[in-house]
Coordinates of C-alpha atoms and ligand atoms in Angstrom, one line a residue:
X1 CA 232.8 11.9 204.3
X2 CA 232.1 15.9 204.6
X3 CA 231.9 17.3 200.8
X4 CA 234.7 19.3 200.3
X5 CA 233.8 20.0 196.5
X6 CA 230.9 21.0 194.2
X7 CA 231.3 17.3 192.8
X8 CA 230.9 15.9 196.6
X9 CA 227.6 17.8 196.5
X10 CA 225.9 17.3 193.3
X11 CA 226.9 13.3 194.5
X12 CA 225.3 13.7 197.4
X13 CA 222.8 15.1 195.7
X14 CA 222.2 12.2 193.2
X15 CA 223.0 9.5 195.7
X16 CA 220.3 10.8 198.4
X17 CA 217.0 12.5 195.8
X18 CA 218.2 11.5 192.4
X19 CA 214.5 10.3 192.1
X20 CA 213.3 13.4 193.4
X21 CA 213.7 15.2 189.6
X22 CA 211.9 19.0 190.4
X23 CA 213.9 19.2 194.0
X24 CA 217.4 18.1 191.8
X25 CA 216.2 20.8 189.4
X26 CA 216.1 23.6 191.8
X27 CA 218.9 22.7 193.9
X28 CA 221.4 22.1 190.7
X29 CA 220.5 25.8 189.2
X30 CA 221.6 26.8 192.5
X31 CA 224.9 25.3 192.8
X32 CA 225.9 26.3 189.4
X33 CA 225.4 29.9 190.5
X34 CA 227.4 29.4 193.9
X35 CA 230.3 27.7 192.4
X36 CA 232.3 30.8 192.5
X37 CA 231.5 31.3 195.7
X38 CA 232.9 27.8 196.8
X39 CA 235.7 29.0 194.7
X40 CA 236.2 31.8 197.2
X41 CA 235.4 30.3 200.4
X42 CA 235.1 26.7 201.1
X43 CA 233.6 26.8 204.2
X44 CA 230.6 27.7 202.5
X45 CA 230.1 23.7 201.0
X46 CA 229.8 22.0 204.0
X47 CA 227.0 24.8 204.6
X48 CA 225.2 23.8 201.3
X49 CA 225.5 19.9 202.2
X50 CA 223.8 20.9 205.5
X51 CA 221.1 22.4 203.4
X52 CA 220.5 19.3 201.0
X53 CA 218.6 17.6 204.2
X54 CA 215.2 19.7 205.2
X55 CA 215.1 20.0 208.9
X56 CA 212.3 18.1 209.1
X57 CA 209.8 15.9 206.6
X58 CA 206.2 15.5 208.2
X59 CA 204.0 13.0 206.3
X60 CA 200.6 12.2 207.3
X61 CA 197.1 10.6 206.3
X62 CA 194.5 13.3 205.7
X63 CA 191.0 11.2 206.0
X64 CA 188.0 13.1 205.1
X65 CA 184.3 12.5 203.8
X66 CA 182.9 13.2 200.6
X67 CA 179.1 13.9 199.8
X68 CA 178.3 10.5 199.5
X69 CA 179.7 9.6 202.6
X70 CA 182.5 7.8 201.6
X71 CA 185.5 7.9 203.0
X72 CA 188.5 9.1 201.2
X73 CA 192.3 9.3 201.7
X74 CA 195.0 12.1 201.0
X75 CA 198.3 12.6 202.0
X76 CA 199.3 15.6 203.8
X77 CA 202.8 16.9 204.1
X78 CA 204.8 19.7 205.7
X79 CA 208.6 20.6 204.7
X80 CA 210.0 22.1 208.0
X81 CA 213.4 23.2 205.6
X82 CA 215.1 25.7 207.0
X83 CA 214.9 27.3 210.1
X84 CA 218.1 29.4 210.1
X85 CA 216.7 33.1 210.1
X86 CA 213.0 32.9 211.4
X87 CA 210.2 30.3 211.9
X88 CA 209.5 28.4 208.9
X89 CA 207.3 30.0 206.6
X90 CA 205.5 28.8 203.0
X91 CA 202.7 28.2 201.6
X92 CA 200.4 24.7 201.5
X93 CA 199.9 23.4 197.3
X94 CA 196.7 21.4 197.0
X95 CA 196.9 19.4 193.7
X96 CA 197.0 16.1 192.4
X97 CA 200.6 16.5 191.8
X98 CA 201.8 17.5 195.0
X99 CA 204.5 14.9 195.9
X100 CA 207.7 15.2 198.0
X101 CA 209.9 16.1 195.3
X102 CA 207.8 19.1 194.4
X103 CA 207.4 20.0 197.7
X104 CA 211.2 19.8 198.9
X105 CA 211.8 22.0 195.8
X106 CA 209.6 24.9 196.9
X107 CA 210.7 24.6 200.0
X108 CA 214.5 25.0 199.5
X109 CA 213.9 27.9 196.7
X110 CA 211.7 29.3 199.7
X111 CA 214.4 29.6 201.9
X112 CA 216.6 31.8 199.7
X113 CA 213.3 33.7 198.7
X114 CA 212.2 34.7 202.2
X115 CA 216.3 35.5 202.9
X116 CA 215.9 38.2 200.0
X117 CA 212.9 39.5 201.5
X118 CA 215.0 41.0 204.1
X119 CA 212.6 39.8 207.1
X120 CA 213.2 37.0 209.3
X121 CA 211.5 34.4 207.7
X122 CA 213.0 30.6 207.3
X123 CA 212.0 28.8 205.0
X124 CA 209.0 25.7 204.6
X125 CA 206.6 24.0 202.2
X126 CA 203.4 22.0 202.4
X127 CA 199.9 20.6 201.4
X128 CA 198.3 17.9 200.0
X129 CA 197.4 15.7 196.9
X130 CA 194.0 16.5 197.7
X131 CA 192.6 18.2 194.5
X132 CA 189.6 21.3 195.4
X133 CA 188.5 21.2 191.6
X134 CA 184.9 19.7 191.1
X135 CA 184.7 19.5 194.7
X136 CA 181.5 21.1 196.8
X137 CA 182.7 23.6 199.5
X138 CA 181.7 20.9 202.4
X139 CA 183.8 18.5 200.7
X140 CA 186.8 21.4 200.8
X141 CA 186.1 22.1 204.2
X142 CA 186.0 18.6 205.0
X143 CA 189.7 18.2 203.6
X144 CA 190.7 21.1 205.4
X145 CA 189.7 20.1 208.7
X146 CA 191.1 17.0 208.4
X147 CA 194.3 18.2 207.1
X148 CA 194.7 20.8 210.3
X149 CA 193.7 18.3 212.7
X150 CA 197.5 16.5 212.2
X151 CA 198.9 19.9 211.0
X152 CA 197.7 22.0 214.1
X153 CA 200.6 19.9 216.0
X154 CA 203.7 21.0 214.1
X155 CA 202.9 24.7 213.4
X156 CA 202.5 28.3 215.5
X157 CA 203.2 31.8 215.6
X158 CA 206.7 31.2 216.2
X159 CA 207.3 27.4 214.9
X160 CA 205.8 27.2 211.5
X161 CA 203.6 30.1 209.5
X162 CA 201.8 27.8 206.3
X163 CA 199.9 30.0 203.4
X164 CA 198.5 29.5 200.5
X165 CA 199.6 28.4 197.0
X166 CA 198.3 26.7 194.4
X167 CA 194.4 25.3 195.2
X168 CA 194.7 27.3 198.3
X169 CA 192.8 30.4 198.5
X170 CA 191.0 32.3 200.9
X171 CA 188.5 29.8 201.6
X172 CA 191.1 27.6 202.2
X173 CA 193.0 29.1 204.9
X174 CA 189.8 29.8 206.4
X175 CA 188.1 26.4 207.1
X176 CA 192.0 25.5 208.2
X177 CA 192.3 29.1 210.7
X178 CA 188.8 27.9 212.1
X179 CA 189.8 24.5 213.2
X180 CA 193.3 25.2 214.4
X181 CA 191.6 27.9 216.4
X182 CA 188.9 25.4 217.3
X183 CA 191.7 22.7 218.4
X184 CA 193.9 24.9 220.1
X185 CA 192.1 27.7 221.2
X186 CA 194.0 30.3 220.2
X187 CA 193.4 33.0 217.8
X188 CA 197.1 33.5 216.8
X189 CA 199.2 34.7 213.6
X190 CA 199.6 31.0 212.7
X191 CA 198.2 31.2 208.8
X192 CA 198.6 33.9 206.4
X193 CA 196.4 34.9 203.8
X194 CA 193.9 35.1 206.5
X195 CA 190.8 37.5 204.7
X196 CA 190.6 41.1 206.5
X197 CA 188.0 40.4 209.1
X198 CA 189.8 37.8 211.1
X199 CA 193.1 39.2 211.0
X200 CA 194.5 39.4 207.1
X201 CA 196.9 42.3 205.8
X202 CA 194.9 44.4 203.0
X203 CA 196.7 44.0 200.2
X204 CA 198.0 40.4 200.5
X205 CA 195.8 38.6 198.2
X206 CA 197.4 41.1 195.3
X207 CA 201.0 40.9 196.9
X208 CA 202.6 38.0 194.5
X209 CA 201.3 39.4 191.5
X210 CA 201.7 43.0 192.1
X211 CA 205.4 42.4 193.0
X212 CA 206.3 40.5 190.1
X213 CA 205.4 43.5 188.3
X214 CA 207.2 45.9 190.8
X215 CA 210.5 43.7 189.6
X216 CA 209.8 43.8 186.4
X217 CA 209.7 47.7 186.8
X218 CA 212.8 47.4 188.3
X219 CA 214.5 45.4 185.5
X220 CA 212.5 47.7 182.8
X221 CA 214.2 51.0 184.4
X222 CA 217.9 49.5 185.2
X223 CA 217.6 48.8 181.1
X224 CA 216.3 52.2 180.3
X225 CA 212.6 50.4 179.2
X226 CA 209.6 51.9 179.9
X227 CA 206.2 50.0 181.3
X228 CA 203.6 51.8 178.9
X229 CA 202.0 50.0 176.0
X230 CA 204.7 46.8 176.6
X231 CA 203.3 43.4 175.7
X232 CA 202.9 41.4 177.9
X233 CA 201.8 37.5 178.3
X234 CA 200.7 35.9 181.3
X235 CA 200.3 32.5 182.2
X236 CA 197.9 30.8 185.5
X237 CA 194.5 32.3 185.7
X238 CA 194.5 32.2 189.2
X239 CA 195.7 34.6 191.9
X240 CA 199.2 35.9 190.8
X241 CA 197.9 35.9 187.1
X242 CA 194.8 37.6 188.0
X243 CA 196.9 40.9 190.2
X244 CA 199.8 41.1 188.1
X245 CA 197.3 41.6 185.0
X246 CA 195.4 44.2 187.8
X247 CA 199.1 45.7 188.0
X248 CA 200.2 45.9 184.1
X249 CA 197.0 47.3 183.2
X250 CA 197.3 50.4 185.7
X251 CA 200.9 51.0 184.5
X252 CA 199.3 51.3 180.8
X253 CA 201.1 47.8 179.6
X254 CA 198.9 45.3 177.5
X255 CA 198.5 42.0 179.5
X256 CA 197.1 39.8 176.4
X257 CA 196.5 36.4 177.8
X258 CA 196.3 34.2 180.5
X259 CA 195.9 30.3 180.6
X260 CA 194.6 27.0 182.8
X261 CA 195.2 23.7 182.2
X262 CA 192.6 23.4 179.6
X263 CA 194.3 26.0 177.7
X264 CA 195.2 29.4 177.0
X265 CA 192.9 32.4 175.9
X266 CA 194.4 35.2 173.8
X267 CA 193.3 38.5 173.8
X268 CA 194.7 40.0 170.9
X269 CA 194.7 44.1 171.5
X270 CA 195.1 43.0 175.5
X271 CA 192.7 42.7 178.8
X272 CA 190.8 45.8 179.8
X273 CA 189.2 46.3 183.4
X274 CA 186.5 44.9 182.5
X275 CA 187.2 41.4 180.6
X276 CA 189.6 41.1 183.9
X277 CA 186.7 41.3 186.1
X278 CA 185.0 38.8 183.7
X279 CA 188.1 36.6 184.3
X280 CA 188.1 37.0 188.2
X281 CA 184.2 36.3 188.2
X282 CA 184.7 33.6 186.6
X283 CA 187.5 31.9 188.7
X284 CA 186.6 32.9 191.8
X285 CA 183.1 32.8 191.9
X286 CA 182.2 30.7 189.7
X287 CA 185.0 28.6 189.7
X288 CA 185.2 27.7 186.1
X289 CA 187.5 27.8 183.3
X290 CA 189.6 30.3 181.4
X291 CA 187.7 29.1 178.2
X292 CA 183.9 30.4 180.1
X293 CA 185.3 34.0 178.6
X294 CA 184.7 33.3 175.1
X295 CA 181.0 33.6 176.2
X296 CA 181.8 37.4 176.9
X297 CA 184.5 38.3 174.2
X298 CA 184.2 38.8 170.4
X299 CA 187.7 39.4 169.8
X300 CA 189.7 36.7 172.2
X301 CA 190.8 33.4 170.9
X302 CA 190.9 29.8 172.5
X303 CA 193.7 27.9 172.4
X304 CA 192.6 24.2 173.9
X305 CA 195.9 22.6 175.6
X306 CA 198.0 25.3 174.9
X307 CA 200.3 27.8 176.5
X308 CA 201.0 31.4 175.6
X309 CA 204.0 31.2 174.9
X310 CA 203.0 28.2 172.2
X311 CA 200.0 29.8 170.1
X312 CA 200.2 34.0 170.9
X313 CA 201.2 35.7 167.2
X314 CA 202.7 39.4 166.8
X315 CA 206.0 41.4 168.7
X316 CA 206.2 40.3 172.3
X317 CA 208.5 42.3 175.1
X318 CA 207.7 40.5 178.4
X319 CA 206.6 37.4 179.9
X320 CA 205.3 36.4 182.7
X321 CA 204.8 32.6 183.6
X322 CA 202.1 32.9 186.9
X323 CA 201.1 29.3 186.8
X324 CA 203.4 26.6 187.8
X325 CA 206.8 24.5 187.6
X326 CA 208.4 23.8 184.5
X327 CA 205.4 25.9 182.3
X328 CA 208.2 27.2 179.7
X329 CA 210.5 25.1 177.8
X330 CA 213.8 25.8 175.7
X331 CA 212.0 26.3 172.0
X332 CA 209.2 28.2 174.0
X333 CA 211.4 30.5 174.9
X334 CA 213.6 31.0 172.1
X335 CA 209.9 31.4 170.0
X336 CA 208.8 34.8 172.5
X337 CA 212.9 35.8 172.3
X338 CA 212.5 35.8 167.9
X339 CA 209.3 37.8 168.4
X340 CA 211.0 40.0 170.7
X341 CA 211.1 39.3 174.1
X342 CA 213.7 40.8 176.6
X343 CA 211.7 40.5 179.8
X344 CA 211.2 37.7 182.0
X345 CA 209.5 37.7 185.4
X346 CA 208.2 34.8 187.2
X347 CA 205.4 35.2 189.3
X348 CA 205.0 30.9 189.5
X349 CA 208.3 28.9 191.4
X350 CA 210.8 27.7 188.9
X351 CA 208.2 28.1 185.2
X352 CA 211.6 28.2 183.3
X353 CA 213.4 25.4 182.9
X354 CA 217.1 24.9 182.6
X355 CA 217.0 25.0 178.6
X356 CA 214.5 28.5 178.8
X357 CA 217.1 29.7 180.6
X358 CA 219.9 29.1 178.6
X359 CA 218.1 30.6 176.3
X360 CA 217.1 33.9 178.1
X361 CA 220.9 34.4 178.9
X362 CA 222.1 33.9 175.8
X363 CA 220.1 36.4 174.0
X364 CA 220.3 38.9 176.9
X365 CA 217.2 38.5 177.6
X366 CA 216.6 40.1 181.2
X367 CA 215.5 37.6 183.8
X368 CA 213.9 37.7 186.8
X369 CA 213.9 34.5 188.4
X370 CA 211.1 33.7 190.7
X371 CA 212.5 33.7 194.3
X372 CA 213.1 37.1 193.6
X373 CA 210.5 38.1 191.6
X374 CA 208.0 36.7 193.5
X375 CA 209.2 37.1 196.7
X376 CA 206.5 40.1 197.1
X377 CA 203.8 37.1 198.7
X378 CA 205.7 36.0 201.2
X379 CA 207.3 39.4 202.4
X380 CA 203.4 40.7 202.7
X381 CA 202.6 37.7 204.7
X382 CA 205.7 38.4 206.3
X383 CA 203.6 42.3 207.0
X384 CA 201.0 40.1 208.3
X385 CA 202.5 38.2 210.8
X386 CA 204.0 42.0 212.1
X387 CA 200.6 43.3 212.1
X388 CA 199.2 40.0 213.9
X389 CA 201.7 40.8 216.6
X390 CA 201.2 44.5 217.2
X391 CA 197.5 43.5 217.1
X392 CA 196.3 45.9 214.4
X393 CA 196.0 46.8 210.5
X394 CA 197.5 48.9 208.1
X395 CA 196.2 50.5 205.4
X396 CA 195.9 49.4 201.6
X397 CA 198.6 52.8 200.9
X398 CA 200.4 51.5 203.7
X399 CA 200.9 47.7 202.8
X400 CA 201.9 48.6 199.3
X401 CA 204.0 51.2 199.7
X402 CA 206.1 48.7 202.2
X403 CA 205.9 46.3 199.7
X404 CA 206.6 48.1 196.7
X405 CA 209.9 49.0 198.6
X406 CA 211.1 45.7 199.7
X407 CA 210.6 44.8 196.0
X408 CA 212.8 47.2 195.2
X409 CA 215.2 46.3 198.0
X410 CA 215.1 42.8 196.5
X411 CA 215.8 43.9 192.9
X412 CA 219.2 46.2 194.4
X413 CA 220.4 42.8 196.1
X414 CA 220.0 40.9 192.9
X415 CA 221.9 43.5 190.8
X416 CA 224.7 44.4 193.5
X417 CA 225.3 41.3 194.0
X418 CA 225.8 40.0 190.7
X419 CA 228.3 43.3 189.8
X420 CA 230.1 42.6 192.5
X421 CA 231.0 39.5 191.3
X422 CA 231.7 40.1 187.8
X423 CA 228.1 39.1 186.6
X424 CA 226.1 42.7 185.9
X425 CA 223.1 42.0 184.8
X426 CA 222.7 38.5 185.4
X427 CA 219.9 39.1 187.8
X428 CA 219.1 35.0 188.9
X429 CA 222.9 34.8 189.7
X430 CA 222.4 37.9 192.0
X431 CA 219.2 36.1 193.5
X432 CA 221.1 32.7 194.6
X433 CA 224.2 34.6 195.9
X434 CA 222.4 37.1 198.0
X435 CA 219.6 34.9 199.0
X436 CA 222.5 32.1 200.3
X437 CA 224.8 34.0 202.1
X438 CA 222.2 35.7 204.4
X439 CA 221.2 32.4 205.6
X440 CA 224.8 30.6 205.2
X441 CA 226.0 32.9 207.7
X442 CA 223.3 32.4 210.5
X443 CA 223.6 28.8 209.9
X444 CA 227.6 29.0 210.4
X445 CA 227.0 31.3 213.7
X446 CA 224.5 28.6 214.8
X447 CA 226.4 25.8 214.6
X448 CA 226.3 22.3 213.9
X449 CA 221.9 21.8 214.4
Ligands
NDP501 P1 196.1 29.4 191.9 O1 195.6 28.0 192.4 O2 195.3 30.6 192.3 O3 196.2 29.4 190.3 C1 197.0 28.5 189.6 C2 196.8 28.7 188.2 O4 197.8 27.9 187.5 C3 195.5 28.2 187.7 O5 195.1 28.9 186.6 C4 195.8 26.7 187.3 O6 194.9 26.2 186.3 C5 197.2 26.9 186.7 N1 197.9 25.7 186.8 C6 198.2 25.0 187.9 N2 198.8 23.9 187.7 C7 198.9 23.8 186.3 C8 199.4 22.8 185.4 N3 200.0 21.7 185.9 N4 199.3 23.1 184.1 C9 198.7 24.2 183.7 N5 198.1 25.1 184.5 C10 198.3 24.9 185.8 O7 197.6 29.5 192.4 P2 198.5 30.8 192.5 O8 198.2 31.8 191.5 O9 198.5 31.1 194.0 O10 200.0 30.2 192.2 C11 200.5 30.2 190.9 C12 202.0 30.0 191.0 O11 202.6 31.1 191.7 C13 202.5 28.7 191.7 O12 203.8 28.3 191.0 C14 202.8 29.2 193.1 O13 203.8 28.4 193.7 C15 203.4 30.6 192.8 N6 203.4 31.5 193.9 C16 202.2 31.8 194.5 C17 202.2 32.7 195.6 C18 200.9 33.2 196.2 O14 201.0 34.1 197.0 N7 199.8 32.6 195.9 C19 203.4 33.3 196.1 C20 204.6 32.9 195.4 C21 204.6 32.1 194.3 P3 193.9 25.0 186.7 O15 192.8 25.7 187.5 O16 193.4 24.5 185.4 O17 194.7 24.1 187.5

């Protein structure tokens, strides 16, 4: 039977991925922020049931060789969710944790992302199990070949537009640009992320981090807060940690930690130019660990297995979780809100869970959920593909400048949106409305597919 209620769905729900706990996660929050949209218009329901099935689930054996000539096995997958405004379009995880249920649940929050990006992007999700840490860069290359070789099939320019995420970097989506191109013989838009040379946007590798700031600009001002001499922690270490910190530090706010999963380094007086340049040297060159900057810092402080939000003493005003899933819990966050947080932007896909949220709205704490805050990745691999199909680049001044504005595009849809309905403020509420109904409505014009 159709659902005709929210009860019909969270069943459906349960019945269907009730063992798939991240993707239940993601899709719940959302329901309970569309409920009084139901409320207004049922037609919408049978829309959400329609998008508790992903288009399409590709599963596939990625066999590769290691450096002792052994053969190994991953699995590969690809989340084809939503094709209802554009071709699908989402980044590729590689790590160890990478599973369906994580994947389905980036996938579906990347659908109402891309919507509130205001391009036509649908939404998808992919990658592997495979885990690049330890490994040689033949070994990586090896993976990546492999993992194209079934993935060149399903993708394109106008089918399927894969990035990076987590483990998937530059070098990445080059060994897997070369053998699609190699396979196909094309030299098409079909990755983003692409490095400048062979057809990347300037500006994209800072995009995600950069943007989470531009939101939390946004938020700052609509609250009459200025940037300068904010605290600030960030969690990850990797590429949205590493640009937002780039990002706070120009707009004079202290940026005093950021974390891997060995642990968390705290820099008490906050990260200057130069100790971020250590960082970056050290992730992406040398490709070692946050803890390798204690060799360069007399005043920073290791926390082994910790997270910011667990160990960092003094007055706090923002967060920002850059790292992954699930990263802040309930007493986490009501430990930053006693020591003064009232900021919240998430540069990582759903770092919050349900009982940090609870908390964050029920000590007005100002929240910017990721699939807005973050949305600035995808809408500059969104300037990519554009710039693949006019066949030329824009400048760094350029790229930002369109990107700062969609930012701020995103942030006015998030705050309309949640006054119109009685919710000002309530910026994640904002988010799910706005980001659904873009693509509810193309769905219902489309009909039943
Ligand atoms: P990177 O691989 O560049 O960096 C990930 C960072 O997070 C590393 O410091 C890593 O530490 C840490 N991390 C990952 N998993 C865990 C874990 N289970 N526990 C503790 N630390 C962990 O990834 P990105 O910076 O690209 O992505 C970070 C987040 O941002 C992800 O949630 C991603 O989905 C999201 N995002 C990324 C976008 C992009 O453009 N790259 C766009 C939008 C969202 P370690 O090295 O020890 O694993």
């Amino acid at each position: 039977m159709p659902a005709k209620t929210v009860e019909d769905l969270l069943a459906i729900l349960k019945q269907r991925d009730g063992h798939h706990p991240e993707f239940c996660q993601a899709v719940g929050e959302v329901i309970e922020s569309l409920k009084v949209v139901f409320e207004q218009n049922a037609k919408y329901i049978s829309v959400f049931e329609q998008l508790l099935e992903p288009e399409r689930v590709i599963m596939f054996r990625v066999p590769w060789m290691n450096d002792k000539s052994e053969m190994c096995i991953n699995r590969g997958f690809r989340i084809q969710y939503s094709s209802a405004i554009g071709p699908y379009k989402g980044g590729c995880r590689f790590h160890p944790s990478v599973n369906l249920s994580v994947l389905k649940f980036l996938g579906f929050e990347q659908i109402l992302k891309n919507s509130l990006t205001t391009l036509p992007m649908g939404g998808g999700k992919g990658g592997s199990d495979f885990d690049p840490k330890g490994k040689t860069d033949r070994e990586v290359m090896s993976f990546c070949q492999s993992f194209m070789t079934e993935l060149q099939r399903h993708i394109g320019q106008f089918t399927d537009v894969p990035a990076g995420d987590i483990g998937v970097g530059g070098r990445e989506i080059g060994y897997m640009f070369g053998q699609y191109k190699r396979l196909t013989n094309k030299f098409e838009g079909v990755l983003t992320g692409k490095k400048y040379n062979w057809g990347g946007s300037l500006i994209r590798p800072e995009a995600t981090g950069y943007g989470a700031v531009y939101y939390l600009q946004e938020m700052m001002q609509d609250n009459q807060t200025e940037m300068k001499g904010k605290v600030v922690l960030v969690s990850g270490s990797g590429n949205v940690a590493q640009y937002a910190c780039e990002k706070l530090i120009q707009l004079q706010a202290k940026c005093c930690s950021f974390s891997d999963s060995d642990g968390t380094i705290i820099e008490p007086e906050g990260f200057t130019v130069e100790g971020l340049a250590k960082i970056m040297d050290i992730k992406n060159n040398l490709r070692g660990r946050c803890q390798d900057y204690m060799n360069f810092s007399k005043t920073a402080k290791f926390y082994a297995g910790q997270r910011p939000w667990a160990v960092f003493e003094g007055h706090v005003d923002v967060i920002m979780p850059c790292a992954t899933q699930n990263e802040v819990n309930g007493d986490e966050a009501k430990r930053v809100i006693a020591q003064g947080c009232k900021f919240v932007s998430e540069g990582a896909n759903m770092p919050s869970n349900d009982d940090a949220i609870h908390a964050y709205h029920s000590s007005g704490v100002f929240y910017g959920p990721a699939k807005a805050a973050n949305a600035g990745g995808v809408a500059t691999s969104g300037l990519e593909m554009s710039q693949n199909s006019m066949r030329l680049q824009w400048s760094r001044e350029k790229v930002d400048e369109e990107l700062h504005n969609i930012m701020k595009k995103i942030f006015k849809q998030c705050k309309d949106t949640a006054e119109k309905y009685g919710k000002p403020k309530n910026y994640q509420f904002g988010a799910n409305v706005a980001g659904f109904l873009k693509v509810a409505d193309s769905m219902i014009d489309q009909g039943c597919v």
